[in-house]
Amino acid sequence: MNVLSLLSAVMISALCPITLPATAGVKDGYAVIVEDQVLVAVIPDPCFGYEQKAQTLRQAAESVGKTLGKDVFLTDDMLTYLILSRMKKRGASDYERRNLASRLPKIRSYCYVA
């Protein structure tokens, strides 16, 4: 998955976050579909230990990927979740796009790709 293409698409395409379909291990989440990629920010269910949390999020990424039929870029980063939540409520303003674009390189190292 190419983060650079995702960054450019976030800045220029029409974004409309959708509420994530019910997924095991996830309390709430938002997804943004950008061409053939999906950016997903979630709040996971409480887990005991890092390994269980990683396994739950990996399975959630695979489940969302199968449901939507696209490549998934899933994170549990709270700031990304809040940005997508604001975009869902208020619309995708230029300010929100810049915030989202600035978060993507920071979360790249701890995201789950499916």
XYZ file of C-alpha atoms in Angstrom:
114
model
C 0.000 0.000 0.000
C 1.420 3.311 -1.054
C 1.002 5.989 1.621
C 2.109 8.721 -0.768
C -0.785 8.019 -3.140
C -3.156 7.890 -0.167
C -1.870 11.284 1.021
C -2.397 12.902 -2.352
C -5.864 11.376 -2.678
C -6.850 12.685 0.773
C -5.876 16.194 -0.242
C -7.640 16.325 -3.625
C -10.530 13.846 -3.710
C -14.038 14.143 -2.318
C -14.039 12.462 1.095
C -17.072 11.280 2.968
C -16.361 9.055 5.977
C -18.736 6.160 6.528
C -19.517 4.378 9.755
C -17.729 1.066 9.913
C -19.981 -2.002 9.612
C -20.239 -4.161 12.731
C -16.883 -5.876 13.143
C -15.769 -8.296 15.854
C -13.372 -6.701 18.332
C -14.226 -3.125 17.368
C -16.459 -0.784 19.389
C -16.717 1.964 16.819
C -14.963 3.079 13.694
C -15.000 5.238 10.601
C -13.765 4.462 7.126
C -12.829 6.641 4.175
C -12.821 5.005 0.766
C -10.198 6.477 -1.540
C -10.236 4.765 -4.956
C -9.051 1.181 -4.285
C -7.918 1.811 -0.691
C -9.782 2.237 2.570
C -8.491 4.206 5.540
C -10.099 2.900 8.727
C -9.773 4.336 12.233
C -11.261 2.280 15.066
C -11.716 2.147 18.796
C -10.988 -1.490 19.683
C -12.728 -3.470 22.385
C -10.668 -3.792 25.580
C -8.007 -6.474 25.230
C -5.621 -8.170 27.626
C -2.135 -7.733 26.279
C -0.525 -6.365 23.176
C -0.628 -9.680 21.295
C -4.400 -10.054 21.715
C -4.965 -6.453 20.636
C -2.741 -6.894 17.577
C -4.530 -10.119 16.612
C -7.958 -8.503 17.037
C -7.028 -5.505 14.882
C -5.420 -7.727 12.242
C -8.622 -9.781 12.015
C -10.706 -6.594 11.862
C -8.581 -5.305 8.976
C -9.038 -8.578 7.077
C -12.792 -8.577 7.770
C -13.238 -4.999 6.531
C -11.105 -5.769 3.486
C -13.298 -8.738 2.579
C -16.511 -6.786 3.201
C -15.499 -3.777 1.101
C -13.325 -5.641 -1.412
C -10.469 -3.136 -1.146
C -7.028 -2.754 0.444
C -7.384 -1.680 4.081
C -5.164 0.655 6.072
C -6.492 0.220 9.679
C -5.328 2.084 12.755
C -6.424 2.494 16.345
C -4.958 6.002 16.518
C -7.370 8.166 18.499
C -6.528 11.420 16.694
C -7.238 9.834 13.318
C -10.529 8.501 14.676
C -11.488 11.969 15.941
C -10.579 13.612 12.621
C -12.768 11.140 10.711
C -15.560 11.628 13.252
C -15.453 15.407 12.754
C -15.404 14.939 8.976
C -18.502 12.733 9.251
C -20.354 15.336 11.327
C -19.180 18.596 9.701
C -17.927 17.621 6.266
C -14.435 17.412 4.847
C -13.079 20.939 5.072
C -9.580 21.871 3.957
C -8.526 22.079 7.619
C -9.669 18.504 8.318
C -7.981 17.228 5.147
C -4.669 18.755 6.219
C -5.034 17.247 9.700
C -5.733 13.813 8.251
C -2.865 14.086 5.775
C -0.470 15.060 8.572
C -1.497 12.008 10.645
C -0.951 9.413 7.902
C 2.877 9.355 7.938
C 2.864 9.223 11.746
C 0.565 6.188 11.970
C 2.155 4.276 9.098
C 4.495 2.377 11.404
C 1.740 0.944 13.612
C -1.152 0.313 11.258
C -2.644 -2.980 10.111
C -2.763 -3.606 6.386
C -4.978 -6.182 4.708
